[in-house]
Amino acid sequence: MPERLTEMLMDTWTPLIILWITVLPSIYMAPMNQSQVLPSGSSAGLKRLNEEQRVLHRSKRGWVWNQMFVLEEFSGPEPILVGRLHTDLDPGSSKIKYILSGDGAGTIFVINDKTGDIHAMKRLDREEKAEYTLTAQAVDRDTNQPLEPPSEFIIKVQDINDNAPEFVEGPYHATVPEMSVVGTFVTKVTATDADDPVYGNSAKLVYSILEGQPYFSIEPHTAIIKTALPNMDREAKEEYFVVIQAKDMGGHMGGLSGTTTVTITLSDVNDNPPKFAQSLYHFSVMEDVALGEPIGRVKANDLDIGENAKSSYDIIEGDGMDVFEITTDAQTQDGVIRVRKPLDFETKKSYTLKVEAANIHIDPRFLGGGPFKDTATVKIVVEDADEPPVFSSPTYLLEVHENAALNSVLGQVTAHDPDVSSSPIRFSIDRHTDLERQFNINAEDGKITLATPLDRETSTWHNITIVATETRNHSQVSRVPVAIKVLDVNDNAPEFASEHEAFLCENGKPGQVIQIVSAVDKDDPKNGHYFLYSLLPEMVNNPNFTIKKNEDNTLSILAKHSGFSRQKQEVYLLPIVISDSGTPPMSSTGTLTIRVCGCSSDGTVQSCNAEAYVLPIGLSMGALIAILACIILLLVIVVLFVTLRRHKNEPLIIKDDEDVRENIIRYDDEGGGEEDTEAFDIATLQNPDGINGFLPRKDIKPDLQFMPRQGLAPVPNGVDVDEFINVRLHEADNDPTAPPYDSIQIYGYEGKGSAAGSLSSLESSTSDSDQNFDYLSEWGPRFKRLGELYSVGESDKET
């Protein structure tokens, strides 16, 4: 009780004492700022006095300054007196004028120029500006001449507790591991106070917890938050909301305070083992399930989260450890049971497994609480399924000789239905693997027979696929590959490896090897090839050549004598019989061509023809080729000359009676133009003779007989020629029997001209063969006829 009373008295008197300390200096500031008054006199007296003081005593200034103080946030009816300026030169006659300059002079601080009193005109805030530097000077009021040099002084704003602490970085978020011991560091908060930290206790802060006890505590002066309770469990409560207060004035009554919030989250540690939701799991699976397919999932729950909740699953016991496997689903942390080996309902109908789940990341601090693992029993029942037939072997290999008889049995495949019902099986050949249908199979017993003859030299291997189908369920099908190897028999005779042509020198020697030949055989005997060479019986005593068998299965051809001559015989044919060692032996006869050639002294072949005897005059082959080339060149020149002469004699203009597209009528006399009215009578254009009958063309005689057109009334002589021509043009356009031939007539009348170009082909830059006249049919009846005539003309010219 006495301690409580003492604390109450301290809280009551402390603000009063602080107020007295802050106000008292401002009340007595003026006397402290009064300068010592010096005696007035002449400048010489002042100088002498200063020298004496400088000799006998410490020198003194004319101004005596102290720092001036003003209380911040002071507001009253009158401006607050900050201090007074006075010089010893002032005799009191009001001849001295005080001037103030510097920070805030004239606005914040105002000086009485007569008395030197300085007043603060505005409320001051130390947090905005803590001190002001000003300059004071005494001048003569009449002349404004300075009496003394200017002097500088400082006005300091004295602090009061007018700012509450603030948490600039708040609100805060912190994390601490669950199950931590008491005193574990959580975080540190910081508050700031804008008041003066040097003067008084306005900025002295003390921290405390308003909310969050008894879980957490805070150091009053360092603001470090620590855990206050042991073994806080995240699984029970994960997040805590803590309110922190910072109070100035050392935490005493009357101080200002600020608060912030700290959200503290307990982070997870691995303090909980996995636990299966049930101790026994039941699954069923069809026996035909594919390998690797999941058949069920088990789940071990863990109250922890993240890495601490991850578990691995294993099969530790059971009769299906080699048949099943269990893996961990990384997303759901489930244990997925899969099939490793094929299941067979007829062999084993159920399995029992013991599955274990264990944490991957274990915290050694919590091992004393028990093992971080759990087990469960899994029973798997295999259900019967309709399975496809099963062959007795996964592959089959059959061998057959290429001369095997048709319908002979090559081999047999067997299959059975593994189901209890055991359905009968039918066999067939997948014809996509036997397009030539060389084999057949018995549908009942699976015997494979030969359907067409085989030839090993054409194809040594045949790969077919046999299909086994249940008769009761055709959807149950199995396939097996069958490889058939064709064995060789000696059915091919040996022959020369290539067409050989030997060259024999006229100056060759007896016993000289002319050519070495080899043979090939399409058959493939087990012990390799061995060939026998011989001459035909009638050629055994050949006077010119003989043969010799070499060890490498080749044959050498030798000359029996010398003195061969191209003039006597240029080519020799030597038949040779080649036999193999097979059963039965096969043989063939090949003919070797031996050509007699002229050779150099070292045996190099130079010429193998009889040109020396064909050209007795001694011309070489090169000279003969040059003569032949000259003759050909001369013939080409003659042909070109004749062709040019023929083209020169032909007329430039080809007259064709059938070419009636353009006919130019020429006149030898020339008219006098528009002014010549006597040379040509323009009235003839009206053609009065043709009014009462059809108008024949002047250029050609029409092939068709036209029906007479109805005549028109006589035209007066005063009719306009332009109108007359338009009438005739309209008449011709509507007359389908009028042939649209081009005809050039010369008239003495000059019209007004036409915007359309000429339809004549006289000035056309293209040839007749390049033109296509089909477009004329779109211009009207007369142009359609024109296109037909042109087309007919072109076709006749081509024929």
PDB file of C-alpha atoms in Angstrom, residues 82-309:
ATOM      1  CA  VAL A  82      11.797  36.048 -25.899  1.00  0.00           C
ATOM      2  CA  GLY A  83      14.497  38.465 -24.564  1.00  0.00           C
ATOM      3  CA  ARG A  84      15.921  42.022 -24.636  1.00  0.00           C
ATOM      4  CA  LEU A  85      18.876  43.548 -26.422  1.00  0.00           C
ATOM      5  CA  HIS A  86      20.748  46.505 -24.884  1.00  0.00           C
ATOM      6  CA  THR A  87      24.049  48.189 -25.503  1.00  0.00           C
ATOM      7  CA  ASP A  88      26.153  50.248 -23.100  1.00  0.00           C
ATOM      8  CA  LEU A  89      26.264  52.980 -25.708  1.00  0.00           C
ATOM      9  CA  ASP A  90      22.602  53.686 -25.147  1.00  0.00           C
ATOM     10  CA  PRO A  91      22.375  56.713 -22.801  1.00  0.00           C
ATOM     11  CA  GLY A  92      18.635  56.395 -22.648  1.00  0.00           C
ATOM     12  CA  SER A  93      18.007  59.281 -24.994  1.00  0.00           C
ATOM     13  CA  SER A  94      16.349  57.101 -27.622  1.00  0.00           C
ATOM     14  CA  LYS A  95      19.013  57.933 -30.174  1.00  0.00           C
ATOM     15  CA  ILE A  96      19.905  54.296 -30.690  1.00  0.00           C
ATOM     16  CA  LYS A  97      17.871  52.075 -32.967  1.00  0.00           C
ATOM     17  CA  TYR A  98      17.976  48.256 -32.730  1.00  0.00           C
ATOM     18  CA  ILE A  99      17.820  46.216 -35.953  1.00  0.00           C
ATOM     19  CA  LEU A 100      17.165  42.435 -36.140  1.00  0.00           C
ATOM     20  CA  SER A 101      17.883  40.192 -39.197  1.00  0.00           C
ATOM     21  CA  GLY A 102      18.214  36.508 -39.900  1.00  0.00           C
ATOM     22  CA  ASP A 103      15.919  33.446 -39.615  1.00  0.00           C
ATOM     23  CA  GLY A 104      12.332  34.569 -39.093  1.00  0.00           C
ATOM     24  CA  ALA A 105      13.243  38.203 -38.461  1.00  0.00           C
ATOM     25  CA  GLY A 106      10.236  40.422 -39.054  1.00  0.00           C
ATOM     26  CA  THR A 107       7.820  37.515 -39.389  1.00  0.00           C
ATOM     27  CA  ILE A 108       8.338  35.126 -36.485  1.00  0.00           C
ATOM     28  CA  PHE A 109      10.494  37.362 -34.325  1.00  0.00           C
ATOM     29  CA  VAL A 110       9.933  41.149 -33.989  1.00  0.00           C
ATOM     30  CA  ILE A 111      12.235  43.572 -32.096  1.00  0.00           C
ATOM     31  CA  ASN A 112      11.279  46.871 -30.480  1.00  0.00           C
ATOM     32  CA  ASP A 113      13.774  49.251 -32.074  1.00  0.00           C
ATOM     33  CA  LYS A 114      13.777  51.497 -29.035  1.00  0.00           C
ATOM     34  CA  THR A 115      13.894  49.072 -26.122  1.00  0.00           C
ATOM     35  CA  GLY A 116      15.442  46.028 -27.861  1.00  0.00           C
ATOM     36  CA  ASP A 117      12.709  43.677 -26.674  1.00  0.00           C
ATOM     37  CA  ILE A 118      12.294  40.579 -28.930  1.00  0.00           C
ATOM     38  CA  HIS A 119       8.840  38.964 -29.162  1.00  0.00           C
ATOM     39  CA  ALA A 120       7.700  35.722 -30.845  1.00  0.00           C
ATOM     40  CA  MET A 121       4.681  36.469 -32.999  1.00  0.00           C
ATOM     41  CA  LYS A 122       3.734  32.875 -33.908  1.00  0.00           C
ATOM     42  CA  ARG A 123       3.425  29.482 -32.280  1.00  0.00           C
ATOM     43  CA  LEU A 124       6.655  27.590 -32.730  1.00  0.00           C
ATOM     44  CA  ASP A 125       7.125  23.858 -33.270  1.00  0.00           C
ATOM     45  CA  ARG A 126      10.465  22.400 -32.270  1.00  0.00           C
ATOM     46  CA  GLU A 127       9.873  19.375 -34.518  1.00  0.00           C
ATOM     47  CA  GLU A 128       9.696  21.698 -37.518  1.00  0.00           C
ATOM     48  CA  LYS A 129      12.673  23.941 -36.570  1.00  0.00           C
ATOM     49  CA  ALA A 130      14.645  23.616 -33.352  1.00  0.00           C
ATOM     50  CA  GLU A 131      16.663  26.852 -33.451  1.00  0.00           C
ATOM     51  CA  TYR A 132      16.883  30.181 -35.255  1.00  0.00           C
ATOM     52  CA  THR A 133      20.056  32.136 -36.006  1.00  0.00           C
ATOM     53  CA  LEU A 134      19.614  35.930 -35.976  1.00  0.00           C
ATOM     54  CA  THR A 135      21.858  39.002 -36.193  1.00  0.00           C
ATOM     55  CA  ALA A 136      21.426  42.133 -34.003  1.00  0.00           C
ATOM     56  CA  GLN A 137      22.912  45.587 -34.615  1.00  0.00           C
ATOM     57  CA  ALA A 138      22.675  49.027 -32.943  1.00  0.00           C
ATOM     58  CA  VAL A 139      22.585  52.024 -35.300  1.00  0.00           C
ATOM     59  CA  ASP A 140      22.141  55.739 -34.894  1.00  0.00           C
ATOM     60  CA  ARG A 141      18.470  56.540 -35.283  1.00  0.00           C
ATOM     61  CA  ASP A 142      19.163  59.763 -37.155  1.00  0.00           C
ATOM     62  CA  THR A 143      21.999  58.749 -39.442  1.00  0.00           C
ATOM     63  CA  ASN A 144      21.459  54.939 -39.569  1.00  0.00           C
ATOM     64  CA  GLN A 145      25.171  54.625 -39.064  1.00  0.00           C
ATOM     65  CA  PRO A 146      26.195  51.453 -37.175  1.00  0.00           C
ATOM     66  CA  LEU A 147      27.433  52.155 -33.698  1.00  0.00           C
ATOM     67  CA  GLU A 148      28.941  48.698 -33.289  1.00  0.00           C
ATOM     68  CA  PRO A 149      29.560  45.731 -35.560  1.00  0.00           C
ATOM     69  CA  PRO A 150      26.613  43.298 -35.957  1.00  0.00           C
ATOM     70  CA  SER A 151      26.497  40.359 -33.546  1.00  0.00           C
ATOM     71  CA  GLU A 152      24.951  36.893 -34.077  1.00  0.00           C
ATOM     72  CA  PHE A 153      22.893  34.983 -31.514  1.00  0.00           C
ATOM     73  CA  ILE A 154      20.658  31.882 -31.417  1.00  0.00           C
ATOM     74  CA  ILE A 155      17.071  31.430 -30.262  1.00  0.00           C
ATOM     75  CA  LYS A 156      16.365  27.803 -29.342  1.00  0.00           C
ATOM     76  CA  VAL A 157      12.845  26.379 -29.274  1.00  0.00           C
ATOM     77  CA  GLN A 158      12.364  24.588 -26.012  1.00  0.00           C
ATOM     78  CA  ASP A 159      10.620  21.190 -26.279  1.00  0.00           C
ATOM     79  CA  ILE A 160       7.392  20.074 -24.572  1.00  0.00           C
ATOM     80  CA  ASN A 161       5.837  16.639 -24.731  1.00  0.00           C
ATOM     81  CA  ASP A 162       3.476  17.214 -27.640  1.00  0.00           C
ATOM     82  CA  ASN A 163       4.190  14.122 -29.821  1.00  0.00           C
ATOM     83  CA  ALA A 164       3.023  10.605 -29.131  1.00  0.00           C
ATOM     84  CA  PRO A 165       5.235   7.607 -29.999  1.00  0.00           C
ATOM     85  CA  GLU A 166       4.629   6.061 -33.421  1.00  0.00           C
ATOM     86  CA  PHE A 167       5.360   2.602 -34.863  1.00  0.00           C
ATOM     87  CA  VAL A 168       6.436   3.538 -38.352  1.00  0.00           C
ATOM     88  CA  GLU A 169       6.956  -0.050 -39.565  1.00  0.00           C
ATOM     89  CA  GLY A 170       3.789  -1.488 -38.054  1.00  0.00           C
ATOM     90  CA  PRO A 171       1.721  -3.557 -38.160  1.00  0.00           C
ATOM     91  CA  TYR A 172       4.186  -6.414 -37.738  1.00  0.00           C
ATOM     92  CA  HIS A 173       4.145 -10.073 -38.739  1.00  0.00           C
ATOM     93  CA  ALA A 174       6.391 -12.641 -37.094  1.00  0.00           C
ATOM     94  CA  THR A 175       6.864 -16.394 -37.051  1.00  0.00           C
ATOM     95  CA  VAL A 176       8.110 -18.692 -34.328  1.00  0.00           C
ATOM     96  CA  PRO A 177       8.326 -22.511 -34.362  1.00  0.00           C
ATOM     97  CA  GLU A 178       5.698 -24.348 -32.416  1.00  0.00           C
ATOM     98  CA  MET A 179       6.708 -26.226 -29.267  1.00  0.00           C
ATOM     99  CA  SER A 180       9.394 -23.585 -28.582  1.00  0.00           C
ATOM    100  CA  VAL A 181      10.778 -23.131 -25.054  1.00  0.00           C
ATOM    101  CA  VAL A 182      10.025 -20.074 -22.932  1.00  0.00           C
ATOM    102  CA  GLY A 183      12.057 -17.034 -23.880  1.00  0.00           C
ATOM    103  CA  THR A 184      12.436 -17.911 -27.569  1.00  0.00           C
ATOM    104  CA  PHE A 185      12.978 -14.784 -29.616  1.00  0.00           C
ATOM    105  CA  VAL A 186       9.990 -13.847 -31.780  1.00  0.00           C
ATOM    106  CA  THR A 187      10.650 -10.355 -33.163  1.00  0.00           C
ATOM    107  CA  LYS A 188      11.553  -6.801 -32.247  1.00  0.00           C
ATOM    108  CA  VAL A 189       9.406  -3.697 -32.701  1.00  0.00           C
ATOM    109  CA  THR A 190      10.516  -0.085 -32.788  1.00  0.00           C
ATOM    110  CA  ALA A 191       8.624   3.130 -31.996  1.00  0.00           C
ATOM    111  CA  THR A 192       9.818   6.678 -32.612  1.00  0.00           C
ATOM    112  CA  ASP A 193       9.003   9.917 -30.748  1.00  0.00           C
ATOM    113  CA  ALA A 194       9.429  13.280 -32.461  1.00  0.00           C
ATOM    114  CA  ASP A 195      10.114  15.076 -29.163  1.00  0.00           C
ATOM    115  CA  ASP A 196      13.595  16.102 -28.008  1.00  0.00           C
ATOM    116  CA  PRO A 197      15.418  12.989 -26.772  1.00  0.00           C
ATOM    117  CA  VAL A 198      17.987  15.151 -24.858  1.00  0.00           C
ATOM    118  CA  TYR A 199      15.717  17.463 -22.916  1.00  0.00           C
ATOM    119  CA  GLY A 200      13.504  15.822 -20.321  1.00  0.00           C
ATOM    120  CA  ASN A 201      11.709  12.457 -20.688  1.00  0.00           C
ATOM    121  CA  SER A 202       9.472  13.425 -23.599  1.00  0.00           C
ATOM    122  CA  ALA A 203      11.132  10.871 -25.879  1.00  0.00           C
ATOM    123  CA  LYS A 204      11.948   8.185 -23.309  1.00  0.00           C
ATOM    124  CA  LEU A 205       9.833   5.181 -24.304  1.00  0.00           C
ATOM    125  CA  VAL A 206       8.683   2.148 -22.378  1.00  0.00           C
ATOM    126  CA  TYR A 207       7.029  -0.876 -24.114  1.00  0.00           C
ATOM    127  CA  SER A 208       4.305  -3.133 -22.776  1.00  0.00           C
ATOM    128  CA  ILE A 209       1.811  -5.756 -24.011  1.00  0.00           C
ATOM    129  CA  LEU A 210      -1.855  -4.830 -23.977  1.00  0.00           C
ATOM    130  CA  GLU A 211      -3.116  -8.060 -25.631  1.00  0.00           C
ATOM    131  CA  GLY A 212      -1.354 -11.397 -26.141  1.00  0.00           C
ATOM    132  CA  GLN A 213      -0.621 -12.501 -22.628  1.00  0.00           C
ATOM    133  CA  PRO A 214       0.195 -14.994 -21.232  1.00  0.00           C
ATOM    134  CA  TYR A 215       1.599 -16.406 -24.496  1.00  0.00           C
ATOM    135  CA  PHE A 216       4.168 -13.704 -25.182  1.00  0.00           C
ATOM    136  CA  SER A 217       6.175 -11.068 -23.303  1.00  0.00           C
ATOM    137  CA  ILE A 218       8.128  -7.950 -24.289  1.00  0.00           C
ATOM    138  CA  GLU A 219      11.225  -6.301 -22.908  1.00  0.00           C
ATOM    139  CA  PRO A 220      10.170  -2.773 -21.695  1.00  0.00           C
ATOM    140  CA  HIS A 221      13.196  -0.938 -23.071  1.00  0.00           C
ATOM    141  CA  THR A 222      14.454  -3.109 -25.982  1.00  0.00           C
ATOM    142  CA  ALA A 223      10.976  -4.019 -27.339  1.00  0.00           C
ATOM    143  CA  ILE A 224      12.055  -7.639 -27.945  1.00  0.00           C
ATOM    144  CA  ILE A 225       9.075 -10.011 -28.009  1.00  0.00           C
ATOM    145  CA  LYS A 226       9.628 -13.511 -26.651  1.00  0.00           C
ATOM    146  CA  THR A 227       7.529 -16.589 -25.974  1.00  0.00           C
ATOM    147  CA  ALA A 228       6.072 -16.741 -22.436  1.00  0.00           C
ATOM    148  CA  LEU A 229       4.515 -20.232 -22.515  1.00  0.00           C
ATOM    149  CA  PRO A 230       6.244 -23.528 -23.413  1.00  0.00           C
ATOM    150  CA  ASN A 231       5.071 -26.092 -25.992  1.00  0.00           C
ATOM    151  CA  MET A 232       2.569 -23.970 -27.860  1.00  0.00           C
ATOM    152  CA  ASP A 233       0.988 -26.361 -30.387  1.00  0.00           C
ATOM    153  CA  ARG A 234       0.299 -25.178 -33.928  1.00  0.00           C
ATOM    154  CA  GLU A 235      -2.282 -27.885 -34.393  1.00  0.00           C
ATOM    155  CA  ALA A 236      -4.240 -26.380 -31.447  1.00  0.00           C
ATOM    156  CA  LYS A 237      -3.834 -22.698 -32.385  1.00  0.00           C
ATOM    157  CA  GLU A 238      -1.761 -21.404 -35.241  1.00  0.00           C
ATOM    158  CA  GLU A 239      -2.034 -17.600 -35.078  1.00  0.00           C
ATOM    159  CA  TYR A 240      -1.888 -15.055 -32.248  1.00  0.00           C
ATOM    160  CA  PHE A 241      -2.808 -11.345 -32.299  1.00  0.00           C
ATOM    161  CA  VAL A 242      -0.618  -9.249 -29.992  1.00  0.00           C
ATOM    162  CA  VAL A 243      -1.077  -5.499 -29.211  1.00  0.00           C
ATOM    163  CA  ILE A 244       2.082  -3.605 -28.192  1.00  0.00           C
ATOM    164  CA  GLN A 245       2.052  -0.142 -26.507  1.00  0.00           C
ATOM    165  CA  ALA A 246       4.899   2.390 -26.462  1.00  0.00           C
ATOM    166  CA  LYS A 247       4.563   5.182 -23.848  1.00  0.00           C
ATOM    167  CA  ASP A 248       6.853   8.212 -23.405  1.00  0.00           C
ATOM    168  CA  MET A 249       7.762  10.081 -20.206  1.00  0.00           C
ATOM    169  CA  GLY A 250       9.378   6.827 -19.105  1.00  0.00           C
ATOM    170  CA  GLY A 251       5.979   5.184 -18.929  1.00  0.00           C
ATOM    171  CA  HIS A 252       4.711   7.474 -16.159  1.00  0.00           C
ATOM    172  CA  MET A 253       1.257   8.905 -15.935  1.00  0.00           C
ATOM    173  CA  GLY A 254       0.684  11.860 -18.228  1.00  0.00           C
ATOM    174  CA  GLY A 255       2.895  10.460 -20.961  1.00  0.00           C
ATOM    175  CA  LEU A 256       1.644   9.963 -24.506  1.00  0.00           C
ATOM    176  CA  SER A 257       1.381   6.468 -26.008  1.00  0.00           C
ATOM    177  CA  GLY A 258       1.049   4.700 -29.324  1.00  0.00           C
ATOM    178  CA  THR A 259       0.140   1.112 -30.189  1.00  0.00           C
ATOM    179  CA  THR A 260       0.773  -1.406 -32.930  1.00  0.00           C
ATOM    180  CA  THR A 261      -0.244  -4.962 -33.674  1.00  0.00           C
ATOM    181  CA  VAL A 262       1.969  -7.997 -34.132  1.00  0.00           C
ATOM    182  CA  THR A 263       0.523 -11.076 -35.824  1.00  0.00           C
ATOM    183  CA  ILE A 264       2.540 -14.070 -34.646  1.00  0.00           C
ATOM    184  CA  THR A 265       2.209 -17.348 -36.534  1.00  0.00           C
ATOM    185  CA  LEU A 266       3.431 -20.659 -35.205  1.00  0.00           C
ATOM    186  CA  SER A 267       5.419 -22.480 -37.874  1.00  0.00           C
ATOM    187  CA  ASP A 268       5.091 -26.237 -38.141  1.00  0.00           C
ATOM    188  CA  VAL A 269       7.567 -28.799 -36.854  1.00  0.00           C
ATOM    189  CA  ASN A 270       7.315 -32.533 -37.292  1.00  0.00           C
ATOM    190  CA  ASP A 271       5.832 -33.377 -33.933  1.00  0.00           C
ATOM    191  CA  ASN A 272       3.023 -35.668 -35.163  1.00  0.00           C
ATOM    192  CA  PRO A 273       3.417 -39.169 -36.690  1.00  0.00           C
ATOM    193  CA  PRO A 274       1.320 -40.356 -39.678  1.00  0.00           C
ATOM    194  CA  LYS A 275      -1.794 -42.321 -38.849  1.00  0.00           C
ATOM    195  CA  PHE A 276      -3.885 -44.555 -41.138  1.00  0.00           C
ATOM    196  CA  ALA A 277      -7.564 -43.704 -41.175  1.00  0.00           C
ATOM    197  CA  GLN A 278      -8.398 -47.422 -40.884  1.00  0.00           C
ATOM    198  CA  SER A 279      -6.407 -50.473 -39.972  1.00  0.00           C
ATOM    199  CA  LEU A 280      -7.828 -52.748 -42.716  1.00  0.00           C
ATOM    200  CA  TYR A 281      -8.393 -52.001 -46.390  1.00  0.00           C
ATOM    201  CA  HIS A 282     -10.241 -54.202 -48.924  1.00  0.00           C
ATOM    202  CA  PHE A 283      -9.708 -54.035 -52.694  1.00  0.00           C
ATOM    203  CA  SER A 284     -10.816 -56.177 -55.631  1.00  0.00           C
ATOM    204  CA  VAL A 285      -9.174 -56.379 -59.035  1.00  0.00           C
ATOM    205  CA  MET A 286      -9.855 -58.171 -62.300  1.00  0.00           C
ATOM    206  CA  GLU A 287      -7.243 -60.721 -63.266  1.00  0.00           C
ATOM    207  CA  ASP A 288      -6.745 -59.139 -66.705  1.00  0.00           C
ATOM    208  CA  VAL A 289      -5.750 -55.744 -65.327  1.00  0.00           C
ATOM    209  CA  ALA A 290      -2.820 -54.188 -67.159  1.00  0.00           C
ATOM    210  CA  LEU A 291       0.550 -54.051 -65.462  1.00  0.00           C
ATOM    211  CA  GLY A 292       1.184 -50.755 -63.682  1.00  0.00           C
ATOM    212  CA  GLU A 293      -2.509 -49.975 -63.292  1.00  0.00           C
ATOM    213  CA  PRO A 294      -3.543 -48.669 -59.836  1.00  0.00           C
ATOM    214  CA  ILE A 295      -5.959 -50.933 -57.991  1.00  0.00           C
ATOM    215  CA  GLY A 296      -6.448 -48.914 -54.777  1.00  0.00           C
ATOM    216  CA  ARG A 297      -5.268 -46.102 -52.511  1.00  0.00           C
ATOM    217  CA  VAL A 298      -4.479 -45.950 -48.808  1.00  0.00           C
ATOM    218  CA  LYS A 299      -4.083 -42.766 -46.776  1.00  0.00           C
ATOM    219  CA  ALA A 300      -2.030 -42.036 -43.663  1.00  0.00           C
ATOM    220  CA  ASN A 301      -3.098 -38.679 -42.213  1.00  0.00           C
ATOM    221  CA  ASP A 302      -0.552 -36.355 -40.628  1.00  0.00           C
ATOM    222  CA  LEU A 303      -1.535 -33.304 -38.579  1.00  0.00           C
ATOM    223  CA  ASP A 304       1.627 -31.563 -39.695  1.00  0.00           C
ATOM    224  CA  ILE A 305       1.868 -29.630 -42.938  1.00  0.00           C
ATOM    225  CA  GLY A 306       4.320 -29.183 -45.799  1.00  0.00           C
ATOM    226  CA  GLU A 307       7.493 -31.208 -45.720  1.00  0.00           C
ATOM    227  CA  ASN A 308       6.704 -32.453 -42.229  1.00  0.00           C
ATOM    228  CA  ALA A 309       3.553 -34.175 -43.472  1.00  0.00           C
TER     229      ALA A 309
END
